Tab-separated table of C-alpha atoms in Angstrom:
chain	number	residue	atom	x	y	z
A	7	MET	CA	-25.135	9.688	-6.436
A	8	ALA	CA	-23.593	13.397	-7.339
A	9	SER	CA	-26.263	15.339	-5.842
A	10	VAL	CA	-26.042	12.858	-2.333
A	11	ILE	CA	-22.152	13.506	-2.723
A	12	GLU	CA	-22.266	17.291	-2.961
A	13	ALA	CA	-24.708	17.682	-0.207
A	14	GLY	CA	-22.653	15.557	1.847
A	15	TRP	CA	-19.540	17.412	0.863
A	16	THR	CA	-21.477	20.941	1.513
A	17	TYR	CA	-22.207	19.830	5.135
A	18	LEU	CA	-18.077	19.011	5.925
A	19	ILE	CA	-17.055	22.372	4.832
A	20	THR	CA	-20.199	24.452	6.278
A	21	HIS	CA	-19.254	22.675	9.664
A	22	PHE	CA	-15.272	21.843	9.557
A	23	SER	CA	-12.202	24.255	8.886
A	24	ASP	CA	-10.179	23.138	5.891
A	25	PHE	CA	-7.524	22.532	8.844
A	26	GLN	CA	-9.593	20.148	10.410
A	27	LEU	CA	-10.719	18.298	7.058
A	28	ALA	CA	-7.352	18.206	5.528
A	29	CYS	CA	-5.475	16.810	8.977
A	30	VAL	CA	-7.753	15.422	11.417
A	31	GLY	CA	-10.309	14.178	8.831
A	32	SER	CA	-7.743	12.608	6.617
A	33	PHE	CA	-6.226	10.711	9.307
A	34	ILE	CA	-9.517	9.500	10.583
A	35	LEU	CA	-10.094	8.380	7.148
A	36	HIS	CA	-6.967	6.696	6.659
A	37	GLU	CA	-7.199	5.047	10.196
A	38	LEU	CA	-10.998	3.773	9.251
A	39	VAL	CA	-9.983	2.198	5.341
A	40	PHE	CA	-6.983	0.918	6.699
A	41	PHE	CA	-8.083	-1.011	9.826
A	42	LEU	CA	-11.407	-2.045	8.487
A	43	SER	CA	-9.994	-3.553	5.372
A	44	GLY	CA	-6.413	-4.943	7.175
A	45	LEU	CA	-7.963	-6.115	9.930
A	46	PRO	CA	-10.121	-9.115	8.441
A	47	PHE	CA	-6.927	-10.532	7.215
A	48	ILE	CA	-6.109	-11.534	10.334
A	49	TYR	CA	-9.294	-13.375	11.155
A	50	ILE	CA	-8.679	-15.089	8.161
A	51	GLU	CA	-5.560	-16.285	8.842
A	52	ARG	CA	-6.181	-17.325	12.653
A	53	ALA	CA	-9.440	-19.453	11.831
A	54	GLY	CA	-7.626	-21.271	8.617
A	55	TRP	CA	-10.426	-19.871	6.565
A	56	LEU	CA	-9.818	-19.606	2.669
A	57	ARG	CA	-6.445	-21.913	3.201
A	58	LYS	CA	-6.077	-22.488	-0.739
A	59	TYR	CA	-5.895	-19.435	-1.694
A	60	LYS	CA	-2.627	-18.428	1.134
A	61	ILE	CA	0.046	-17.703	-0.934
A	62	GLN	CA	2.591	-18.982	2.010
A	63	ALA	CA	1.807	-22.134	3.836
A	64	LYS	CA	3.357	-20.596	7.060
A	65	ASN	CA	0.691	-18.782	9.458
A	66	ASN	CA	1.637	-15.807	11.881
A	67	SER	CA	1.623	-16.140	15.668
A	68	SER	CA	-1.176	-14.302	17.777
A	69	GLU	CA	1.533	-12.589	19.207
A	70	ALA	CA	3.134	-11.186	16.476
A	71	GLN	CA	-0.142	-10.089	15.113
A	72	GLU	CA	-1.205	-8.283	18.516
A	73	LYS	CA	2.965	-6.953	18.337
A	74	CYS	CA	1.864	-5.319	14.540
A	75	ILE	CA	-1.373	-3.717	15.260
A	76	ALA	CA	0.294	-2.246	19.069
A	77	ARG	CA	3.238	-0.935	17.059
A	78	LEU	CA	0.919	0.027	14.137
A	79	LEU	CA	-1.056	2.389	16.878
A	80	PHE	CA	1.739	4.000	18.482
A	81	TYR	CA	3.366	5.034	14.730
A	82	HIS	CA	-0.006	6.284	13.410
A	83	PHE	CA	-0.852	8.461	16.380
A	84	CYS	CA	2.869	9.544	17.368
A	85	VAL	CA	4.411	10.066	13.406
A	86	ASN	CA	1.540	10.053	11.358
A	87	LEU	CA	-0.601	12.412	12.979
A	88	PRO	CA	1.848	14.897	14.116
A	89	VAL	CA	2.991	15.162	10.638
A	90	MET	CA	-0.207	15.386	9.005
A	91	LEU	CA	-1.105	18.363	11.618
A	92	ALA	CA	2.567	19.782	10.688
A	93	SER	CA	1.983	19.496	6.852
A	94	TYR	CA	-1.366	21.504	6.405
A	95	PRO	CA	1.052	24.945	5.330
A	96	VAL	CA	2.235	22.405	2.828
A	97	PHE	CA	-1.502	21.575	1.715
A	98	ARG	CA	-2.261	24.595	1.265
A	99	PHE	CA	1.221	25.688	-0.542
A	100	MET	CA	0.257	22.874	-3.175
A	101	GLY	CA	-3.009	24.086	-4.074
A	102	MET	CA	-5.219	22.121	-2.218
A	103	ARG	CA	-9.095	23.387	-2.032
A	104	SER	CA	-12.292	21.974	-0.549
A	105	SER	CA	-14.955	24.326	-1.877
A	106	LEU	CA	-17.327	23.388	-3.976
A	107	PRO	CA	-17.754	23.021	-6.876
A	108	LEU	CA	-16.299	19.505	-6.860
A	109	PRO	CA	-13.959	17.871	-9.784
A	110	SER	CA	-15.645	16.007	-12.417
A	111	TRP	CA	-15.083	11.975	-12.109
A	112	LYS	CA	-12.963	11.912	-15.293
A	113	VAL	CA	-10.712	14.753	-13.216
A	114	MET	CA	-9.906	12.609	-10.106
A	115	SER	CA	-9.621	9.643	-12.240
A	116	THR	CA	-7.098	11.103	-14.099
A	117	GLN	CA	-5.359	12.670	-11.581
A	118	ILE	CA	-5.314	9.319	-9.504
A	119	LEU	CA	-3.917	7.532	-12.013
A	120	PHE	CA	-0.851	9.753	-12.604
A	121	TYR	CA	-0.333	9.918	-9.006
A	122	PHE	CA	-0.065	5.688	-9.054
A	123	ILE	CA	2.481	6.194	-11.661
A	124	VAL	CA	4.402	8.844	-9.856
A	125	GLU	CA	4.860	7.042	-6.766
A	126	ASP	CA	5.581	3.470	-7.824
A	127	PHE	CA	8.594	5.362	-9.971
A	128	ILE	CA	9.473	6.909	-6.412
A	129	PHE	CA	8.981	3.883	-4.539
A	130	TYR	CA	10.702	1.941	-6.821
A	131	TRP	CA	14.249	3.668	-6.611
A	132	GLY	CA	13.626	4.087	-2.741
A	133	HIS	CA	13.077	0.929	-1.904
A	134	ARG	CA	15.771	-0.473	-3.868
A	135	ILE	CA	17.801	2.073	-2.203
A	136	LEU	CA	16.473	0.556	1.263
A	137	HIS	CA	17.801	-2.616	0.537
A	138	THR	CA	21.364	-1.423	0.307
A	139	LYS	CA	23.268	-3.578	3.180
A	140	TRP	CA	23.334	-0.287	6.079
A	141	LEU	CA	19.571	1.248	5.005
A	142	TYR	CA	18.183	-2.517	5.187
A	143	LYS	CA	20.195	-3.264	8.540
A	144	HIS	CA	19.196	-0.209	10.063
A	145	ILE	CA	15.729	0.848	8.489
A	146	HIS	CA	14.157	-1.574	6.424
A	147	SER	CA	14.354	-4.470	8.491
A	148	VAL	CA	11.523	-3.429	10.510
A	149	HIS	CA	8.799	-3.984	7.428
A	150	HIS	CA	10.918	-7.539	6.686
A	151	GLU	CA	10.375	-8.896	10.397
A	152	TYR	CA	7.010	-10.348	8.886
A	153	ALA	CA	8.216	-12.670	6.219
A	154	THR	CA	4.881	-13.936	5.850
A	155	PRO	CA	2.942	-10.623	5.402
A	156	PHE	CA	-0.935	-10.070	6.243
A	157	GLY	CA	-2.696	-6.977	5.554
A	158	LEU	CA	-1.684	-4.564	8.709
A	159	THR	CA	1.988	-5.041	7.896
A	160	SER	CA	1.699	-2.857	4.545
A	161	GLU	CA	2.368	0.105	7.180
A	162	TYR	CA	4.610	-1.884	9.668
A	163	ALA	CA	7.941	0.253	8.920
A	164	HIS	CA	10.581	2.292	10.954
A	165	PRO	CA	9.713	5.938	10.916
A	166	ALA	CA	12.093	6.922	8.765
A	167	GLU	CA	10.538	4.602	6.399
A	168	ILE	CA	7.132	6.166	7.039
A	169	LEU	CA	8.302	9.241	6.118
A	170	PHE	CA	9.261	8.009	2.853
A	171	LEU	CA	6.580	6.257	1.816
A	172	GLY	CA	4.734	9.764	2.910
A	173	PHE	CA	6.748	11.779	0.707
A	174	ALA	CA	6.361	8.986	-2.413
A	175	THR	CA	2.291	9.159	-1.745
A	176	ILE	CA	2.221	13.119	-1.720
A	177	PHE	CA	4.639	13.651	-4.336
A	178	GLY	CA	2.192	13.388	-7.006
A	179	PRO	CA	-0.823	16.100	-5.423
A	180	ALA	CA	1.974	18.048	-4.708
A	181	ILE	CA	2.476	18.705	-8.470
A	182	THR	CA	-1.086	18.703	-9.470
A	183	GLY	CA	-2.641	20.596	-6.537
A	184	PRO	CA	-5.858	18.584	-6.161
A	185	HIS	CA	-9.043	18.875	-4.652
A	186	LEU	CA	-9.707	17.656	-1.093
A	187	ILE	CA	-11.869	14.919	-2.228
A	188	THR	CA	-9.585	14.054	-4.993
A	189	LEU	CA	-6.578	13.818	-2.164
A	190	TRP	CA	-9.347	11.318	-0.086
A	191	LEU	CA	-10.152	8.934	-2.392
A	192	TRP	CA	-6.308	8.818	-3.896
A	193	MET	CA	-5.509	8.005	0.051
A	194	VAL	CA	-8.370	5.446	0.190
A	195	VAL	CA	-7.156	3.473	-3.246
A	196	ARG	CA	-3.762	3.448	-1.989
A	197	VAL	CA	-4.169	2.087	1.052
A	198	LEU	CA	-6.609	-0.586	-0.425
A	199	GLU	CA	-3.951	-1.024	-2.721
A	200	THR	CA	-1.396	-1.749	-0.566
A	201	VAL	CA	-3.197	-3.625	2.390
A	202	GLU	CA	-4.103	-6.172	-0.903
A	203	ALA	CA	-0.619	-6.597	-1.943
A	204	HIS	CA	0.477	-7.582	1.779
A	205	CYS	CA	-2.336	-9.634	2.706
A	206	GLY	CA	-1.073	-13.051	1.607
A	207	TYR	CA	-3.890	-13.847	-0.281
A	208	HIS	CA	-3.883	-14.584	-4.169
A	209	PHE	CA	-7.910	-14.778	-4.928
A	210	PRO	CA	-9.599	-15.628	-8.226
A	211	TRP	CA	-11.102	-11.740	-8.107
A	212	SER	CA	-7.417	-10.530	-6.576
A	213	PRO	CA	-7.034	-6.884	-9.002
A	214	SER	CA	-3.436	-8.775	-10.762
A	215	ASN	CA	-5.913	-11.583	-11.915
A	216	PHE	CA	-7.623	-8.259	-13.987
A	217	LEU	CA	-5.681	-5.417	-14.107
A	218	PRO	CA	-2.862	-5.361	-16.877
A	219	LEU	CA	0.773	-4.517	-15.307
A	220	TYR	CA	-0.953	-4.436	-11.737
A	221	GLY	CA	1.733	-6.462	-9.246
A	222	GLY	CA	-0.621	-7.531	-6.173
A	223	SER	CA	-0.191	-10.146	-3.557
A	224	ASP	CA	1.567	-12.778	-5.242
A	225	PHE	CA	3.817	-10.441	-6.727
A	226	HIS	CA	4.982	-8.735	-3.438
A	227	ASP	CA	4.579	-11.501	-0.914
A	228	TYR	CA	7.931	-13.185	-3.339
A	229	HIS	CA	9.543	-10.040	-2.088
A	230	HIS	CA	8.969	-10.905	1.535
A	231	ARG	CA	10.268	-13.963	1.326
A	232	LEU	CA	13.822	-13.799	-0.049
A	233	ILE	CA	16.886	-12.477	1.517
A	234	TYR	CA	17.343	-8.735	1.067
A	235	THR	CA	20.013	-8.494	-1.234
A	236	LYS	CA	18.062	-10.843	-3.849
A	237	SER	CA	14.563	-10.043	-2.954
A	238	GLY	CA	13.745	-7.859	-6.311
A	239	ASN	CA	9.986	-7.283	-6.963
A	240	TYR	CA	10.502	-3.294	-5.702
A	241	SER	CA	7.929	-2.016	-7.566
A	242	SER	CA	4.785	-0.763	-4.889
A	243	THR	CA	1.848	-1.185	-7.547
A	244	PHE	CA	2.999	-2.013	-11.089
A	245	VAL	CA	5.264	-4.531	-12.488
A	246	TYR	CA	6.845	-2.604	-15.328
A	247	MET	CA	9.596	-1.390	-13.525
A	248	ASP	CA	10.686	-4.189	-12.090
A	249	TRP	CA	10.477	-6.022	-15.665
A	250	ILE	CA	12.447	-2.726	-17.368
A	251	PHE	CA	15.203	-2.861	-14.829
A	252	GLY	CA	15.537	-7.191	-14.330
A	253	THR	CA	14.841	-7.048	-10.846
A	254	ASP	CA	11.391	-9.386	-11.044
A	255	HIS	CA	13.972	-12.133	-13.165
A	256	GLY	CA	13.942	-14.826	-9.634
A	257	TYR	CA	9.846	-14.039	-9.361
A	258	ARG	CA	9.264	-14.993	-13.231
A	259	LYS	CA	11.375	-18.109	-12.579
A	260	LEU	CA	9.715	-19.298	-10.056
A	261	LYS	CA	6.288	-18.705	-12.074
A	262	ALA	CA	7.259	-20.433	-15.146
A	263	LEU	CA	8.421	-23.497	-12.943
A	264	LYS	CA	5.304	-23.330	-11.139
A	265	THR	CA	3.176	-23.456	-14.459
A	266	GLU	CA	5.334	-26.241	-15.500
A	267	GLU	CA	4.767	-28.385	-12.470
A	268	GLU	CA	0.948	-27.610	-12.818
A	269	VAL	CA	0.795	-28.722	-16.861
A	270	ALA	CA	2.910	-32.280	-15.668
A	271	GLU	CA	0.161	-32.998	-12.888
A	272	PHE	CA	-2.583	-32.035	-14.960
A	273	LYS	CA	-0.972	-34.107	-18.123
A	274	GLU	CA	-0.622	-37.110	-15.264
A	275	ASN	CA	-4.374	-36.843	-14.325
């Protein structure tokens, strides 16, 4: 497997420049992963499949879904892509490389775990600030247009928020100066994580059922349902920041009530 990956990487660095790979390649990879992972949830919701796993009973209209896709394409090509192209000197400055040899899986996994921790910390505080009255009204309210989120709404946001999210995502790699393949892998798992958190479904196989401290869709869906000043659950990936600072009390109380109701119903039957 390692030899196959190395052969494929050799082809890429032989036929494309660092600029093409770091900027254009990263953009293409992001678009493929984002839309291929997010679009299925639109069709699942429209078809009414897996309804017993849906967190909210309410569905989004086709018009609302199509508006989200159109706005996303506009933001991605008119905001994300230019920023990626202009950021190449930053990639180089932070020590990113694309040459062989490739880093080991141990190095990549350790760095990616570090990126998740750093991103989650920055995101938590930035997200709390975005929920202050003025910033919510003028910036973050765009993301909260969808009280019933679906996968693609994970990146539906005001351009200023898109830039902030980009900063939170890239800050960890900027510290470590990773290999480009590590940066790509980080981008892939981060996109999949945020799409899952906004998917609107909590499955038996959802990561939050198996990974300690992982928030996931049920945790983040609660955030979208509430009034902005009382929403809580501000973290992007983990739950410990909200637990430490007490911004998950409403969610924990709701979960406890649901558990009590389920136990009572089970005893009655």
